[in-house]
mmCIF file with all atom_site columns, C-alpha atoms in Angstrom:
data_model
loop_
_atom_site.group_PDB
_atom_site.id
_atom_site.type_symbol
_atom_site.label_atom_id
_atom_site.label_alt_id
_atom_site.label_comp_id
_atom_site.label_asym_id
_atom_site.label_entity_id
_atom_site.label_seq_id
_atom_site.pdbx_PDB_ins_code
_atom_site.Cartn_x
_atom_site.Cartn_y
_atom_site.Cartn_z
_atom_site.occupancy
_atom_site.B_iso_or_equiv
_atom_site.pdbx_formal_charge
_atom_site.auth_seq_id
_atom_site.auth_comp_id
_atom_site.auth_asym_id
_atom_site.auth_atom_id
_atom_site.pdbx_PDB_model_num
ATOM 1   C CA . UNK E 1 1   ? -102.608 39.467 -25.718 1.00 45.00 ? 246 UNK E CA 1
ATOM 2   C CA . UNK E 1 2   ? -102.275 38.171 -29.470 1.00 48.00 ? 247 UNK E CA 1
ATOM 3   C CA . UNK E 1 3   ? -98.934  37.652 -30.657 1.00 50.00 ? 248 UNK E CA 1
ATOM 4   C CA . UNK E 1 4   ? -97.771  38.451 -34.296 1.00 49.00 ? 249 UNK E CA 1
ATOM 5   C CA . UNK E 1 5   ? -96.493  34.754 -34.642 1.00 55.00 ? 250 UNK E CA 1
ATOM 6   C CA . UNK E 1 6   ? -100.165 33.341 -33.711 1.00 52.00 ? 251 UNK E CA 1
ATOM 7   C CA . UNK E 1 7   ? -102.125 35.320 -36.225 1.00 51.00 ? 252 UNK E CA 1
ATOM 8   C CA . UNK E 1 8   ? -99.853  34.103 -38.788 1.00 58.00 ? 253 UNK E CA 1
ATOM 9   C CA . UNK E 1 9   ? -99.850  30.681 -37.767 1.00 58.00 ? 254 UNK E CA 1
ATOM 10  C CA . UNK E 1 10  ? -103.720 31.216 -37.472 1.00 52.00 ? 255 UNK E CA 1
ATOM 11  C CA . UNK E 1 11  ? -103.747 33.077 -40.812 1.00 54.00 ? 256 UNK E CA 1
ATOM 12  C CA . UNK E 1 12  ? -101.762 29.734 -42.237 1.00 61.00 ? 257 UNK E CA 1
ATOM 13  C CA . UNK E 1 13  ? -104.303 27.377 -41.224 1.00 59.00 ? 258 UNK E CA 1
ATOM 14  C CA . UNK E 1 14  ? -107.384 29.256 -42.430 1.00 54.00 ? 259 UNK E CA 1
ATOM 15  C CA . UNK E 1 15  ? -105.931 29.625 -46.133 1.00 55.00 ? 260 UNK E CA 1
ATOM 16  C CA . UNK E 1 16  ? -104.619 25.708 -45.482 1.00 57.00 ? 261 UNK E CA 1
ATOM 17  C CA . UNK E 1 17  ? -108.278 24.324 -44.735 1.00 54.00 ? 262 UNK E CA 1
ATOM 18  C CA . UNK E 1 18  ? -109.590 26.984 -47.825 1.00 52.00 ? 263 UNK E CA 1
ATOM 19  C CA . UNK E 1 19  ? -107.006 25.504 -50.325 1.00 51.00 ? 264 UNK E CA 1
ATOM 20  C CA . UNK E 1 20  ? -107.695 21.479 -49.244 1.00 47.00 ? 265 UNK E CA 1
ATOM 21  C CA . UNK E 1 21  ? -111.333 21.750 -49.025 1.00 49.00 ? 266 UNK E CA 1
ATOM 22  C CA . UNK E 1 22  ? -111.357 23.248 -52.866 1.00 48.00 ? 267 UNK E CA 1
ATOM 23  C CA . UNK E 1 23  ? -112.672 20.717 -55.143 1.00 49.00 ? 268 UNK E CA 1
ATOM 24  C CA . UNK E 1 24  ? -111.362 21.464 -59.054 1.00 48.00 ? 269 UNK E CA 1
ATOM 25  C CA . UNK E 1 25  ? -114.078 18.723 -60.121 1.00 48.00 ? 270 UNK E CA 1
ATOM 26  C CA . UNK E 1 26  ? -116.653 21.076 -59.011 1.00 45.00 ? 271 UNK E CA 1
ATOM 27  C CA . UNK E 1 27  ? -116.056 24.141 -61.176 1.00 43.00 ? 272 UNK E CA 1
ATOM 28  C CA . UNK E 1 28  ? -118.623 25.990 -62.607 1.00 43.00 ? 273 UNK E CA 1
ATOM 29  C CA . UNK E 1 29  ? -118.043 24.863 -66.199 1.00 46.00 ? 274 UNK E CA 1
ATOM 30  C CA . UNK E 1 30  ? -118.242 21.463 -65.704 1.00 48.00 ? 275 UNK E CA 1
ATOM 31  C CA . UNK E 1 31  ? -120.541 20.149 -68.391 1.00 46.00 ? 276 UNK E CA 1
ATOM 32  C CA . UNK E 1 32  ? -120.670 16.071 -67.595 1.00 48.00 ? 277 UNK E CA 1
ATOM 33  C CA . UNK E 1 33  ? -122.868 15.990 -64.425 1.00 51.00 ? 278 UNK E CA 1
ATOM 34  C CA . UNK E 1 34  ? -123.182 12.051 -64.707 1.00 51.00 ? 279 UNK E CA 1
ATOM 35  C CA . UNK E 1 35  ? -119.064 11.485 -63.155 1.00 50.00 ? 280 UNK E CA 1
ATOM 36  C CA . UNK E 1 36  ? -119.070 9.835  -60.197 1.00 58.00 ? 281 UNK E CA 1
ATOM 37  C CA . UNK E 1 37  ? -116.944 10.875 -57.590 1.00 60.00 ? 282 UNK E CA 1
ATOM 38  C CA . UNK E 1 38  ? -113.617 9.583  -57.177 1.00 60.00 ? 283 UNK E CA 1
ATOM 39  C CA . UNK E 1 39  ? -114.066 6.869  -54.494 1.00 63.00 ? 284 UNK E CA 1
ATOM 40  C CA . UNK E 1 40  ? -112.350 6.395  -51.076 1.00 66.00 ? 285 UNK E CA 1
ATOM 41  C CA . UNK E 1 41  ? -112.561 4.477  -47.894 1.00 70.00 ? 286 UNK E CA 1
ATOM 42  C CA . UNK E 1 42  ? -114.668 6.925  -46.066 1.00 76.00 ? 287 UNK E CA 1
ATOM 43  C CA . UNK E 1 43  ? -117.579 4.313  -45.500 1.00 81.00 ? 288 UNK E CA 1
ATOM 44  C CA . UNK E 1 44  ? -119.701 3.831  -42.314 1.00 83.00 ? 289 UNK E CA 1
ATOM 45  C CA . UNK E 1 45  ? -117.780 0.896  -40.494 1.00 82.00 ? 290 UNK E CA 1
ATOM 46  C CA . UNK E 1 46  ? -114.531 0.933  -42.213 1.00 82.00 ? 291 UNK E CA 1
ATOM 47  C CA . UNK E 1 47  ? -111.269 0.806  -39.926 1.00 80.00 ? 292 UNK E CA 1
ATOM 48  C CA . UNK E 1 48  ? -107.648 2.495  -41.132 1.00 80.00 ? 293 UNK E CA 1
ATOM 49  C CA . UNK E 1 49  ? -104.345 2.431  -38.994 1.00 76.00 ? 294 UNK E CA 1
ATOM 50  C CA . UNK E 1 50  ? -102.366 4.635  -39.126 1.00 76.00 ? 295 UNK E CA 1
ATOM 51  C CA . UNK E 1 51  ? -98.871  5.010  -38.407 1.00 74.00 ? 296 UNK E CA 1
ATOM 52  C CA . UNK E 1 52  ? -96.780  8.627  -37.236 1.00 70.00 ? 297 UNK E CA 1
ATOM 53  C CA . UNK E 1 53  ? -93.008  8.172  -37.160 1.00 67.00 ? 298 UNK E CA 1
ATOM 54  C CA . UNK E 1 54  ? -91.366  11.626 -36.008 1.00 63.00 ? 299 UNK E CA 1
ATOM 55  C CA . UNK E 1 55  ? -87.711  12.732 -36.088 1.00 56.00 ? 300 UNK E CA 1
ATOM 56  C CA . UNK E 1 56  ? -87.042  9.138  -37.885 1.00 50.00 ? 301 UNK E CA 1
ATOM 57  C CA . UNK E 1 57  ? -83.686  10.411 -39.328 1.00 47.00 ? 302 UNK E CA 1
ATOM 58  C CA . UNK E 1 58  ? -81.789  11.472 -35.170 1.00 49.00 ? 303 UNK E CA 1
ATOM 59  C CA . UNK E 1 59  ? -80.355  8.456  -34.315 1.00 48.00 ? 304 UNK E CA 1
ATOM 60  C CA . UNK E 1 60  ? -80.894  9.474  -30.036 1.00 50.00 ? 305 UNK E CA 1
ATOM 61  C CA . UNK E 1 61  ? -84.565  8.656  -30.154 1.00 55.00 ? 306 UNK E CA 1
ATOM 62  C CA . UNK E 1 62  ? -87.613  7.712  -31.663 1.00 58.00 ? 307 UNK E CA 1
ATOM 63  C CA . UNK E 1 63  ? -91.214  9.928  -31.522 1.00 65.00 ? 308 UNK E CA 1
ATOM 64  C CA . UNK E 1 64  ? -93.764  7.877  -32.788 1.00 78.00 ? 309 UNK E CA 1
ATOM 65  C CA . UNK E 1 65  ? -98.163  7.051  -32.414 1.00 84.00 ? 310 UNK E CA 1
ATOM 66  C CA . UNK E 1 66  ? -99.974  3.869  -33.834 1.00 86.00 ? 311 UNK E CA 1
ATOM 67  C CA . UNK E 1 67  ? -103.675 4.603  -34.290 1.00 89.00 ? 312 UNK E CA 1
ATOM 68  C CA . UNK E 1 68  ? -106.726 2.862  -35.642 1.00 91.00 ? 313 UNK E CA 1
ATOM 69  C CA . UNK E 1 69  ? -109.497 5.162  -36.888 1.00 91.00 ? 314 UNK E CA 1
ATOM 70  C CA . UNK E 1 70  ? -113.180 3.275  -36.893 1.00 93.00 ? 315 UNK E CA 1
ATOM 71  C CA . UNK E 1 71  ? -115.933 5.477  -39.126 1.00 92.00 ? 316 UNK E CA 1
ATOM 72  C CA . UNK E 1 72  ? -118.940 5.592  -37.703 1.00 93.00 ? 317 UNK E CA 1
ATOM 73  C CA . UNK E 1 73  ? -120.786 7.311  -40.716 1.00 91.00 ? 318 UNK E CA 1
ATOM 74  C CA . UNK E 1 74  ? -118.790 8.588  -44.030 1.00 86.00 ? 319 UNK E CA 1
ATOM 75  C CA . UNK E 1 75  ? -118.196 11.747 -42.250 1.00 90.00 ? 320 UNK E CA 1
ATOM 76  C CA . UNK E 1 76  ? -117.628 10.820 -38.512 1.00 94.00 ? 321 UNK E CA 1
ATOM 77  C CA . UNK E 1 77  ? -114.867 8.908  -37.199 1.00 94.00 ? 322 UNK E CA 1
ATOM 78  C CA . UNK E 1 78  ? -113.539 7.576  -33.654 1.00 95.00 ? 323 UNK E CA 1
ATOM 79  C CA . UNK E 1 79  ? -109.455 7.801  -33.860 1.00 93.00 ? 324 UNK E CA 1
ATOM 80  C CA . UNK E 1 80  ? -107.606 5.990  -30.684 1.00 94.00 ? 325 UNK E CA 1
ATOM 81  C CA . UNK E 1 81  ? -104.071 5.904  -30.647 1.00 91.00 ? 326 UNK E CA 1
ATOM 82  C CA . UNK E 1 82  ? -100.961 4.895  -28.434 1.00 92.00 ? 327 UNK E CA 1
ATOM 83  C CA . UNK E 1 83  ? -97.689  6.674  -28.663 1.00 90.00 ? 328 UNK E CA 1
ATOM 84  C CA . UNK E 1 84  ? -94.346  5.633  -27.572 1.00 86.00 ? 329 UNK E CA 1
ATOM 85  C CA . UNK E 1 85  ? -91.568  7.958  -27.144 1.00 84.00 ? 330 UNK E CA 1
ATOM 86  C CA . UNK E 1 86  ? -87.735  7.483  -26.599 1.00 82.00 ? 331 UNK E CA 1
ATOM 87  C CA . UNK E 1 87  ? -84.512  10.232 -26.063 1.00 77.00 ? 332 UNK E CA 1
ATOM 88  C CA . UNK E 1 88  ? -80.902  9.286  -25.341 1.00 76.00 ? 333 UNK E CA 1
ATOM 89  C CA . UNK E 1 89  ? -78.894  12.361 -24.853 1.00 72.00 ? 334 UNK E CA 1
ATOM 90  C CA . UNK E 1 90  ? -75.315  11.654 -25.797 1.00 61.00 ? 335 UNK E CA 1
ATOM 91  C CA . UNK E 1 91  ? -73.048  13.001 -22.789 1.00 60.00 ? 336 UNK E CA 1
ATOM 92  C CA . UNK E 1 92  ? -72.033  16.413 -23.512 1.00 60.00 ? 337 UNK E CA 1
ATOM 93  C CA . UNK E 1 93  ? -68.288  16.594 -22.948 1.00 62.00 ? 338 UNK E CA 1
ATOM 94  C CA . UNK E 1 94  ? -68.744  20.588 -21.648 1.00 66.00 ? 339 UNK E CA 1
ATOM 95  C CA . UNK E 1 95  ? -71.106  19.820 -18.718 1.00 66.00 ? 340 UNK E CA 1
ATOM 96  C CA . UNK E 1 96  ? -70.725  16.666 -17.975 1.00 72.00 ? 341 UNK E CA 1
ATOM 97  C CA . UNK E 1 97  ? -74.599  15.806 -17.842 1.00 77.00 ? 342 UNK E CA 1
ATOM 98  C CA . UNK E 1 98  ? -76.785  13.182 -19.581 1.00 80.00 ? 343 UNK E CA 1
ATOM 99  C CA . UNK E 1 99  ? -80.226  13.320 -20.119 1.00 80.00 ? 344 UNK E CA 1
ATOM 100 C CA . UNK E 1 100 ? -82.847  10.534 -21.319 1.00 84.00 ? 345 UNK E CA 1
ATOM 101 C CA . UNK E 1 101 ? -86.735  10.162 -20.948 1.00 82.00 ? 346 UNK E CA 1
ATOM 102 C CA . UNK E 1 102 ? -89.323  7.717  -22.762 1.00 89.00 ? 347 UNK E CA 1
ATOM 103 C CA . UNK E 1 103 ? -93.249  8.409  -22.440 1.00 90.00 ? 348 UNK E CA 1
ATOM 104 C CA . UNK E 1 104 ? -95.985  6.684  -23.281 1.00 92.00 ? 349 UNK E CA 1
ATOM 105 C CA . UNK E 1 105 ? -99.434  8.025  -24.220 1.00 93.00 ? 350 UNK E CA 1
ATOM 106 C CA . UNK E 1 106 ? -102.957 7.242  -24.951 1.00 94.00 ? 351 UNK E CA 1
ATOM 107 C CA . UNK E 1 107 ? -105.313 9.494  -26.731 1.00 93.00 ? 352 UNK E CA 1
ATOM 108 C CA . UNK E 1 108 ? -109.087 9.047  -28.745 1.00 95.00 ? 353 UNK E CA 1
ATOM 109 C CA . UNK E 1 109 ? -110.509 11.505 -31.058 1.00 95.00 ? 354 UNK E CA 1
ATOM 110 C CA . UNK E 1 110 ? -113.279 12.479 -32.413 1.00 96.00 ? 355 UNK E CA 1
ATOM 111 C CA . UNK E 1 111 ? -112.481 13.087 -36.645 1.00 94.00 ? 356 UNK E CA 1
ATOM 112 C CA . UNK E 1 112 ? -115.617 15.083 -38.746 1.00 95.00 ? 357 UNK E CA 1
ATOM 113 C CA . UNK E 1 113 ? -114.615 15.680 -42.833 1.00 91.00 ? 358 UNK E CA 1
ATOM 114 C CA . UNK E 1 114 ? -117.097 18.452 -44.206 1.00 90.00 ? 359 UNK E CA 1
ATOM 115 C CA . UNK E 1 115 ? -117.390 16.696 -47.426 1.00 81.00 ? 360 UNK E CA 1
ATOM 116 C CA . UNK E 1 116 ? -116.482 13.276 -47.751 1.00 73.00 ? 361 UNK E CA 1
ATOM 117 C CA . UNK E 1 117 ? -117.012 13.293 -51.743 1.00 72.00 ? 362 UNK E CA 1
ATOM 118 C CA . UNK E 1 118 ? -113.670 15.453 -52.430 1.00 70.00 ? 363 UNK E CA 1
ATOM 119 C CA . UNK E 1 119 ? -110.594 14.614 -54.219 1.00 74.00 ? 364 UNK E CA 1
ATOM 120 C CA . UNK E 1 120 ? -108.536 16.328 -51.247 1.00 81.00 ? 365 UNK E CA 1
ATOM 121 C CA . UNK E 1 121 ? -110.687 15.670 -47.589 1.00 85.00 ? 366 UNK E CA 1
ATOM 122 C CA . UNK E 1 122 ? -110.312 17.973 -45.060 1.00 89.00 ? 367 UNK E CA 1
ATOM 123 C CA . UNK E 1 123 ? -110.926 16.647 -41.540 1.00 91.00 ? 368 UNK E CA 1
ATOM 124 C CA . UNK E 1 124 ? -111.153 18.713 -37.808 1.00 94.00 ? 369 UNK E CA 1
ATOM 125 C CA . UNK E 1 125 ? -112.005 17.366 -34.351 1.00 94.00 ? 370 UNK E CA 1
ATOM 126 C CA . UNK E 1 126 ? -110.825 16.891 -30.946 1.00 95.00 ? 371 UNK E CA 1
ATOM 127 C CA . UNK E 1 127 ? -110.415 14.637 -28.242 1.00 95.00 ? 372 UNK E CA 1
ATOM 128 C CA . UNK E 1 128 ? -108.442 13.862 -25.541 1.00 96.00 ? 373 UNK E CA 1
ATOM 129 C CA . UNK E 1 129 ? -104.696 12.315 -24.256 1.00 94.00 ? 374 UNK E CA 1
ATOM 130 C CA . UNK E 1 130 ? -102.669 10.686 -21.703 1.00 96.00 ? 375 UNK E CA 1
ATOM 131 C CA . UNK E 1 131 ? -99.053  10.517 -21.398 1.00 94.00 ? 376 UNK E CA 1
ATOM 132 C CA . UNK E 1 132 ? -96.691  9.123  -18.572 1.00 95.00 ? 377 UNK E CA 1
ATOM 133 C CA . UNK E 1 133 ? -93.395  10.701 -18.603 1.00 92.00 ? 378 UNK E CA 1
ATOM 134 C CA . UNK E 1 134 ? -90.318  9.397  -17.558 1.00 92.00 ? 379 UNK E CA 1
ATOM 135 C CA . UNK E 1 135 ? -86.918  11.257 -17.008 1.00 89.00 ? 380 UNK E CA 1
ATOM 136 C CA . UNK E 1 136 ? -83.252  11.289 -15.597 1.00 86.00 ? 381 UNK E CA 1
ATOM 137 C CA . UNK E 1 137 ? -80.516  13.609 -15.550 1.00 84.00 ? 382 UNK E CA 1
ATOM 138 C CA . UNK E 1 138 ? -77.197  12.538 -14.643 1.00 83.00 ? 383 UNK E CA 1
ATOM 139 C CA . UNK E 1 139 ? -74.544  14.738 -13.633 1.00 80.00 ? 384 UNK E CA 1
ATOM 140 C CA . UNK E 1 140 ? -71.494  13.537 -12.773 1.00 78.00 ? 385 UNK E CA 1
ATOM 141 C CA . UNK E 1 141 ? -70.836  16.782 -9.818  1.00 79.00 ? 386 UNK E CA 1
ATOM 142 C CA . UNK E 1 142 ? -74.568  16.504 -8.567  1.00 82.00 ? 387 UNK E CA 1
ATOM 143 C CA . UNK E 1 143 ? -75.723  13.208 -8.963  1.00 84.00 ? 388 UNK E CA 1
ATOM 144 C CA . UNK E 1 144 ? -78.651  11.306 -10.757 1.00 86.00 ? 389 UNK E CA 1
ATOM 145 C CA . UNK E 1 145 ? -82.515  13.080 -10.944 1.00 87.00 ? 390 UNK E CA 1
ATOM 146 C CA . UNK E 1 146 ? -85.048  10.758 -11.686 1.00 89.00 ? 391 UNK E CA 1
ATOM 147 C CA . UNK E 1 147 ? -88.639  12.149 -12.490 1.00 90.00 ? 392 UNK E CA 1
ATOM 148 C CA . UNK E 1 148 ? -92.000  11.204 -13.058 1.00 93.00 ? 393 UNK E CA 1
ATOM 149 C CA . UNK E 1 149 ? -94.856  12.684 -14.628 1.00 93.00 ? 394 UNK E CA 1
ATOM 150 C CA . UNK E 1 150 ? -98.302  12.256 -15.907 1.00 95.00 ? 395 UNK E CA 1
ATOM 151 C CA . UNK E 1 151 ? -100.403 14.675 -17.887 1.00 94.00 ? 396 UNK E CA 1
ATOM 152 C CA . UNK E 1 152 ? -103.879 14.710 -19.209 1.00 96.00 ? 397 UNK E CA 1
ATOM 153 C CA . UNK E 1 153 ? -105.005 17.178 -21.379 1.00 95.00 ? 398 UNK E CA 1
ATOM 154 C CA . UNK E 1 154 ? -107.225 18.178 -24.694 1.00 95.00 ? 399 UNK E CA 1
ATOM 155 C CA . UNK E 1 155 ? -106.230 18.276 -28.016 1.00 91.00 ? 400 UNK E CA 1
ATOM 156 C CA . UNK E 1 156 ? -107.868 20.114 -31.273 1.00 92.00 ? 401 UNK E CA 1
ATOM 157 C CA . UNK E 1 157 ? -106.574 18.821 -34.908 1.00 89.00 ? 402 UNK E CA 1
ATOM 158 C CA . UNK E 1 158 ? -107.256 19.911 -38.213 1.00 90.00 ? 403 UNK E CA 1
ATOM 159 C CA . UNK E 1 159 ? -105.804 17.921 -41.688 1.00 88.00 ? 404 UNK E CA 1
ATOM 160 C CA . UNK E 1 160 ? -106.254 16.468 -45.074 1.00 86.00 ? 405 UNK E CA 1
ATOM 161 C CA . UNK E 1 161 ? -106.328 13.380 -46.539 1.00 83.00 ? 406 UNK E CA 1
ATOM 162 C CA . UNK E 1 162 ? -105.684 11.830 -49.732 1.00 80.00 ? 407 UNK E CA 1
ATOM 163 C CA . UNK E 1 163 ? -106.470 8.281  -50.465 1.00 73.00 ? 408 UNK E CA 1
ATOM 164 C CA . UNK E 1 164 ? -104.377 6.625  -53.481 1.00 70.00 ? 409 UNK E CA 1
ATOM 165 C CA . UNK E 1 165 ? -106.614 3.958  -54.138 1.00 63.00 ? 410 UNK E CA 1
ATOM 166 C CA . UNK E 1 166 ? -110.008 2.984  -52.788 1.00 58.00 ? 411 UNK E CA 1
#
């Protein structure tokens, strides 16, 4: 069954990828057809890294991915990241318990931009991950729960990109 919530969210990414992928440069009454496009990195055998820092202003953990991106044409890409993942939970006084787990994941991608001439690029793929999770809850009435956990999955993205200089 489809939820309300997921046709908006669905609903939000359509009109997101419509309003990204619009190019103002390429309206109708545009007269100068000898303007170049405005030039980016998206070349056949360039590299980026890129850098994801989540939740950088809680001081119990850190959520963050490194990732190097390798184009194999202007529109195709290989993305390969690693991800490291930390959370202290600060005792709570009511229970009594404590939690804290770090992961660490791997993931590769496969990154395809429709049109890599636009001011505003919108990219999609997919690809898959790995992540090792690690986790302990203490309790001072129980005891101490230690657990261990991989998972290997899919994932499906779906951005822009905007490149300040070339």
């Amino acid at each position: 069954m489809i939820t309300f919530p997921f046709l908006r969210i669905l609903a939000s990414i359509f009109f997101f990828a419509a309003l990204v992928s619009f190019d103002p440069q390429a309206s109708i009454c545009q007269t100068d057809t000898t303007e170049t496009p405005r030039p980016n990195s998206l070349k056949a055998g360039s590299w980026a890294m890129m850098v994801q820092i989540e939740g950088a202003v809680r001081f119990s953990g850190y959520l963050g991915t490194v990732s190097g991106k390798y184009h194999i044409t202007n529109n195709e890409a290989v993305r390969i990241g690693i991800s490291f993942n930390t959370y202290a939970d600060i005792e709570n006084k009511n229970d009594d318990n404590t939690r804290s787990y770090s992961s660490l994941g791997l993931s590769i991608q496969y990154v395809h931009y429709p049109k890599s001439t636009a001011t505003v690029l919108l990219f999609f793929g997919g690809g898959a991950f790995f992540e090792n999770r690690r986790e302990t809850d203490k309790n001072e009435v129980i005891g101490t729960s230690e657990y261990s956990n991989s998972y290997l999955g899919l994932s499906a993205l779906l951005g822009a990109e905007w490149f300040a200089t070339k």
